[in-house]
Short mmCIF file of C-alpha atoms in Angstrom, two decimals:
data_model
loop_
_atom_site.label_atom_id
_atom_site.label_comp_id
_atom_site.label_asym_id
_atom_site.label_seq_id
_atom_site.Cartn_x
_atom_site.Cartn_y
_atom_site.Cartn_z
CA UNK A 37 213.27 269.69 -75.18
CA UNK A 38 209.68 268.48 -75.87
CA UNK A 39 208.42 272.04 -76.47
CA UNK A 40 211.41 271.95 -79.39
CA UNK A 41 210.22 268.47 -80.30
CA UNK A 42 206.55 269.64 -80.87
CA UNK A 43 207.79 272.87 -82.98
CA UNK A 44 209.70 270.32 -85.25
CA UNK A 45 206.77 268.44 -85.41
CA UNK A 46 204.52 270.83 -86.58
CA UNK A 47 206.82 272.01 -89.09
CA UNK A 48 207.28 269.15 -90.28
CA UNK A 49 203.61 268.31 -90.83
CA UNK A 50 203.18 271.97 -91.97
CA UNK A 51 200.86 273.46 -90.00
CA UNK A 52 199.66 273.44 -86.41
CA UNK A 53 196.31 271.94 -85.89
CA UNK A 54 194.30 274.59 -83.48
CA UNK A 55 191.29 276.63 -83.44
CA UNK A 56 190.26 280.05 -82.88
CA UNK A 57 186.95 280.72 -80.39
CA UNK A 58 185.98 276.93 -80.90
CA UNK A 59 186.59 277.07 -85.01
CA UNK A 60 189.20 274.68 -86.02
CA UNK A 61 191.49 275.77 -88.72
CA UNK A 62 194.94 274.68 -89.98
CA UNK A 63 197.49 277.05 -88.89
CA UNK A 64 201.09 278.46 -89.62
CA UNK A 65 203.83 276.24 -87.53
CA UNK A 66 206.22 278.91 -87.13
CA UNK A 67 203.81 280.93 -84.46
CA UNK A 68 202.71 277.71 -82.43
CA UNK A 69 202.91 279.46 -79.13
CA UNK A 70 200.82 281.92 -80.24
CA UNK A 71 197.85 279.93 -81.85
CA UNK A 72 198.41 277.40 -78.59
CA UNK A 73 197.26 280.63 -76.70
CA UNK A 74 194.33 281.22 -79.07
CA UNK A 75 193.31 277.93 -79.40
CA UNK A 76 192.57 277.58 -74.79
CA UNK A 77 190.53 280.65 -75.45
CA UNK A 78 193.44 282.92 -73.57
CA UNK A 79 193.51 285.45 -76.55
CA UNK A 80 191.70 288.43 -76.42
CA UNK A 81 187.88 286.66 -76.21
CA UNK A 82 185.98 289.89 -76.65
CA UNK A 83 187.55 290.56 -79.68
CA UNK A 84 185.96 287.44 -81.24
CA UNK A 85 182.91 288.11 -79.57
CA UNK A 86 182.57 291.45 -81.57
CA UNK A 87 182.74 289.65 -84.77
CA UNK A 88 180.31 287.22 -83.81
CA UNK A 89 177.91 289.74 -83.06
CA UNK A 90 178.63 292.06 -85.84
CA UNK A 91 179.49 289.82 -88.84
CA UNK A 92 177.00 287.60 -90.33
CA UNK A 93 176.49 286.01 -93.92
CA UNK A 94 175.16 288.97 -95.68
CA UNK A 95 177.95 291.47 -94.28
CA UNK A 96 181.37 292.52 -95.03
CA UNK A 97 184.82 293.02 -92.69
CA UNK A 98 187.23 295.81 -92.99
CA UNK A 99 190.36 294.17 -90.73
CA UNK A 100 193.16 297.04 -91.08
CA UNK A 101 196.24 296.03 -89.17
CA UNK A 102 195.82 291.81 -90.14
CA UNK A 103 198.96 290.88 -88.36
CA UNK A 104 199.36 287.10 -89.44
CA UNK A 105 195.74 286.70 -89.51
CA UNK A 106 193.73 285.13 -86.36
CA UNK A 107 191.07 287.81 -86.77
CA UNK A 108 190.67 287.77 -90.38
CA UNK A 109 190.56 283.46 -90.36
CA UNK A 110 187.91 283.91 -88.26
CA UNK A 111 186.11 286.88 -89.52
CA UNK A 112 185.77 284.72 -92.69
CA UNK A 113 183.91 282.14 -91.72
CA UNK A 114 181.48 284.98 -90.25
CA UNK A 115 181.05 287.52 -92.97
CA UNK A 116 180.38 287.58 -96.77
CA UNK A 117 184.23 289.24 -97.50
CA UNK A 118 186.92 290.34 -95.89
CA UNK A 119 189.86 293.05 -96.94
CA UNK A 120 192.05 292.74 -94.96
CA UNK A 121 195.48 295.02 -94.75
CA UNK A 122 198.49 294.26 -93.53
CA UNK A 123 202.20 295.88 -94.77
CA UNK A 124 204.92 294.36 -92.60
CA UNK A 125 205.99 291.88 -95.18
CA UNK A 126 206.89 288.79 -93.09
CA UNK A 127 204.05 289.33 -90.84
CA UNK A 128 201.81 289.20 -94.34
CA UNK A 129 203.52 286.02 -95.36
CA UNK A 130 202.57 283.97 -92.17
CA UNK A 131 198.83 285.91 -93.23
CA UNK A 132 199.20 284.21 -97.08
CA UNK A 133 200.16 280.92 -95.89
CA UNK A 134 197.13 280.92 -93.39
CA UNK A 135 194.90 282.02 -95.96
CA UNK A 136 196.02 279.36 -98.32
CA UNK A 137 196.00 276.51 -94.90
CA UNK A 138 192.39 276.97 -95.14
CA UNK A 139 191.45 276.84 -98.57
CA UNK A 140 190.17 280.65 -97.77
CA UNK A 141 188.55 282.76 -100.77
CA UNK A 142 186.87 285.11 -99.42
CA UNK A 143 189.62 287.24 -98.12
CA UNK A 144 191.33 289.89 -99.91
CA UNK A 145 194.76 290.54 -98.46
CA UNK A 146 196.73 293.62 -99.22
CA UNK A 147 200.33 293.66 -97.97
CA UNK A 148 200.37 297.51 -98.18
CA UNK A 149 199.64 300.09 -95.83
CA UNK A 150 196.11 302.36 -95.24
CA UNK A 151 197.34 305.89 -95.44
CA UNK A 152 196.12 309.40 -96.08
CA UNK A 153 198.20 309.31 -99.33
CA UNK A 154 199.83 306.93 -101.77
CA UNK A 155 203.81 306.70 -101.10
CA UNK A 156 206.35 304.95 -99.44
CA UNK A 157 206.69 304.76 -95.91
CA UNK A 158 209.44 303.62 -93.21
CA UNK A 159 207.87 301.23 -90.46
CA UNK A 160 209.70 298.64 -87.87
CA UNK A 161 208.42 296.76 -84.80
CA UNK A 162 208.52 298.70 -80.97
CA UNK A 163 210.39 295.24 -80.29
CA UNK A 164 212.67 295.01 -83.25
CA UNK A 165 211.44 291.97 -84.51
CA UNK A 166 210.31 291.59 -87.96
CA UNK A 167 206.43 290.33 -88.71
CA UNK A 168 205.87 290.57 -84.65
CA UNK A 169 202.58 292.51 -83.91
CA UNK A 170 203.88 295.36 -82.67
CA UNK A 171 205.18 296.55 -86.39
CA UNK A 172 204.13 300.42 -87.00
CA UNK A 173 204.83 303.08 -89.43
CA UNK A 174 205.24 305.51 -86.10
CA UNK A 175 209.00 303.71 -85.69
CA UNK A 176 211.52 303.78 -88.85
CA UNK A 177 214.42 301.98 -87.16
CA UNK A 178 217.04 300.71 -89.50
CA UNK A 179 216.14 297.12 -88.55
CA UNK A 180 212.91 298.28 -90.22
CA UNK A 181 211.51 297.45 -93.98
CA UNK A 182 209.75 299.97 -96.88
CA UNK A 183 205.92 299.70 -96.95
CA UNK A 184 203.63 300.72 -99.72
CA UNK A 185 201.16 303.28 -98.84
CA UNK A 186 197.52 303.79 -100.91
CA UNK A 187 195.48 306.88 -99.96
CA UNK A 188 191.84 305.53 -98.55
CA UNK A 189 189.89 307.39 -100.93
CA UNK A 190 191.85 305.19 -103.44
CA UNK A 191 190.97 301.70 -102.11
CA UNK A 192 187.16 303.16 -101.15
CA UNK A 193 186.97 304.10 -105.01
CA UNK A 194 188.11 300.84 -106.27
CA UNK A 195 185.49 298.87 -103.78
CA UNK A 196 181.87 298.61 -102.97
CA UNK A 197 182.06 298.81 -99.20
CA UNK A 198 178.68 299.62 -98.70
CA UNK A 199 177.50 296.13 -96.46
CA UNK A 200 180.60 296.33 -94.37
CA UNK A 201 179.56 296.15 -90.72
CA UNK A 202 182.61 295.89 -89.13
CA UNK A 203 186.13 297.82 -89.09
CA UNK A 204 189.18 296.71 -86.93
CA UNK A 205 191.95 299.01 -86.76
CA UNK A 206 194.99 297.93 -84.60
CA UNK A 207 197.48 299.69 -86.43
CA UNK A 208 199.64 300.68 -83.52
CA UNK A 209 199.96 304.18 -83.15
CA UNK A 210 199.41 304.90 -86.66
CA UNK A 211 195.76 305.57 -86.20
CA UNK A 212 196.05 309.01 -85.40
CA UNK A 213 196.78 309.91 -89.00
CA UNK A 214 195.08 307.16 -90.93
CA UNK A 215 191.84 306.83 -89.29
CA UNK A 216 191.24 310.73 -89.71
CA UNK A 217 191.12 309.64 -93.54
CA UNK A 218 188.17 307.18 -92.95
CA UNK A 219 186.17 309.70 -90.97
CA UNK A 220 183.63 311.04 -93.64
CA UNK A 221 182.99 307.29 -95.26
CA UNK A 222 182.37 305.92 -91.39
CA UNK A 223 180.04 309.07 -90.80
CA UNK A 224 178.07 308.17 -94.00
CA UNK A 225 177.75 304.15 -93.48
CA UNK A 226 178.70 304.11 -89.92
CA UNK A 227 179.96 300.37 -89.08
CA UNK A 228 180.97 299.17 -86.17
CA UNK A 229 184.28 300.25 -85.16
CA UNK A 230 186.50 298.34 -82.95
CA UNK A 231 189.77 300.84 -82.50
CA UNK A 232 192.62 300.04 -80.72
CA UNK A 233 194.69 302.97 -79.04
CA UNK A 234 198.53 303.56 -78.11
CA UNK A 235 198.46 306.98 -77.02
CA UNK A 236 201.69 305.96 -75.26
CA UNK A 237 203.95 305.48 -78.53
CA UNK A 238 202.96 309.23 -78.74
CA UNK A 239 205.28 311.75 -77.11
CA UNK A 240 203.84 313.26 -73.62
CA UNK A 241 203.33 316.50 -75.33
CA UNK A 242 201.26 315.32 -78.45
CA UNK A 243 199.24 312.39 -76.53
CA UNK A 244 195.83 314.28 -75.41
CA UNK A 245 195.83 317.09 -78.26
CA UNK A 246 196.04 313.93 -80.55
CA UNK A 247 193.72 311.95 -78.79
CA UNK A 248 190.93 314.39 -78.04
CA UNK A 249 190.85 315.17 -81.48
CA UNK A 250 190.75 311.68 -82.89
CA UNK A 251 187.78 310.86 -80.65
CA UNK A 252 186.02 314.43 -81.18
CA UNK A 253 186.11 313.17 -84.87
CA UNK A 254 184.09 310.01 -84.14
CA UNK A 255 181.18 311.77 -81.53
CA UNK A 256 178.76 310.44 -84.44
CA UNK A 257 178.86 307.61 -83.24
CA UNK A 258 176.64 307.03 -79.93
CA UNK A 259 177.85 304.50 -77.81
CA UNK A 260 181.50 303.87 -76.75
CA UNK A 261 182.66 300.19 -75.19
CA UNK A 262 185.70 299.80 -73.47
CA UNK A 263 187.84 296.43 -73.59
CA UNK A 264 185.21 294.44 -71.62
CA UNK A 265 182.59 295.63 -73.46
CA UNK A 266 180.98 298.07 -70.75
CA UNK A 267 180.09 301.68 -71.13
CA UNK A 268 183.11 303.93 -71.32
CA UNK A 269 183.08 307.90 -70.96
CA UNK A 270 185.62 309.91 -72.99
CA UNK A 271 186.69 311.99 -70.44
CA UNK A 272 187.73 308.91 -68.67
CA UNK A 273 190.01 308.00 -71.83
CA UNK A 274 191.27 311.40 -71.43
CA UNK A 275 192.54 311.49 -68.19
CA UNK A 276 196.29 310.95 -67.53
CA UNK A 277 195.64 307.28 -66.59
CA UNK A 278 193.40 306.73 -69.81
CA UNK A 279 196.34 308.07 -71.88
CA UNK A 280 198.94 306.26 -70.53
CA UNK A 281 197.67 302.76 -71.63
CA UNK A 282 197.21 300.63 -74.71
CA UNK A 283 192.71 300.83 -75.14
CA UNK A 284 190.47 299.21 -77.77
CA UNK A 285 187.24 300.48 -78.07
CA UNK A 286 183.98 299.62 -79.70
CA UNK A 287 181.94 302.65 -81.21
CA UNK A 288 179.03 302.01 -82.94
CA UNK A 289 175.53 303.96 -83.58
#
């Protein structure tokens, strides 16, 4: 009952009062268990350390996979600009109304998809929830919505990325055919990537072929972090316990 109370609360007011790795920002009501989490600190902290140590003033952030927005909020507040993608369409509204919360201007938000080509494209949640985090174009249930695809050399051609220092991708699953797309422009400026993995939304057959090859592709880069931020081998990754979790990675020169 008084966890139903505060919800009406909050929506009521409009917006749930919280921060995000000590920053306080007004946030959407309709996720307050969520940003409750954030806000003691309990949601993933090494992820905000990365963009405090690779963001800064004079930089830009490439967030691809937004969800409603807790890294791009705080991202910022850190960097020059953001761009920010994110193509589940309620999941992008929450993002909007955060955005606008803050009085943010710095962000630009794109409810489409990163792809190796512009289309349309079939995506739904693992869980079957619309705007939840889990929303991927690897799943085309029928509870599932349209999303607008734009090819990468598109978006790169339209924008000067070249102070970006940082690019998330948690794009769940959908990695292993976008990020190959990104591979020549992160060879030539090479930012900071932090990648997150789900080799196991990949069949058993396809999962180290696909894998290998997507981290072959990034052996420009020199050093490889694991979750915690220590020293990770590939071969590790590669190894049937390595492919049978979710990972996020940090590569960078």
């Amino acid at each position: 009952m008084l966890t139903k109370a505060r919800k009406m609360f909050y929506r009521a007011r409009g917006y749930y009062a919280g921060s995000l790795n000590g920053e306080p920002f007004r946030l959407d009501p309709y996720h307050s268990k969520f940003w409750r989490k954030a806000s003691a600190g309990a949601w993933e902290p090494e992820t905000f350390a990365v963009l405090d140590e690779y963001l800064s003033p004079d930089s830009d952030y490439l967030d691809i996979g937004a969800w409603i927005g807790p890294t791009v909020l705080y991202g910022a507040r850190r960097a020059r600009h953001v761009w920010c993608f994110e193509p589940d369409p309620t999941a992008f509204r929450y993002l909007a109304w955060n955005l606008a919360l803050n009085e943010i201007n710095n962000v630009s938000a794109f409810g489409v998809a990163l792809s190796d080509r512009f289309g349309v494209a079939r995506m739904a949640s693992v869980r079957g929830e619309p705007g939840d985090s889990t929303s991927s174009l690897l799943h085309d249930g029928t509870h599932g919505s349209d999303a607008l695809t734009i090819a990468w050399d598109q978006f790169e051609a339209a924008n000067d990325l070249s102070d970006v220092s940082l690019v998330k991708m948690d794009i769940e699953g959908a990695e292993y055919f976008v990020l190959p797309a990104l591979i020549a422009w992160l060879k030539n400026l090479r930012p900071t990537l932090l990648l997150s993995l789900h080799a196991p939304l990949l069949s058993d057959q396809d999962r180290l072929d696909q894998t290998r090859s997507l981290l072959e592709s990034l052996k420009f880069y020199t050093t490889i972090l694991d979750e915690k931020l220590q020293p990770l081998e590939v071969s590790d990754m590669l190894k049937p316990s390595g492919l049978n979790q979710y990972r996020t990675i940090l590569l960078h020169r």
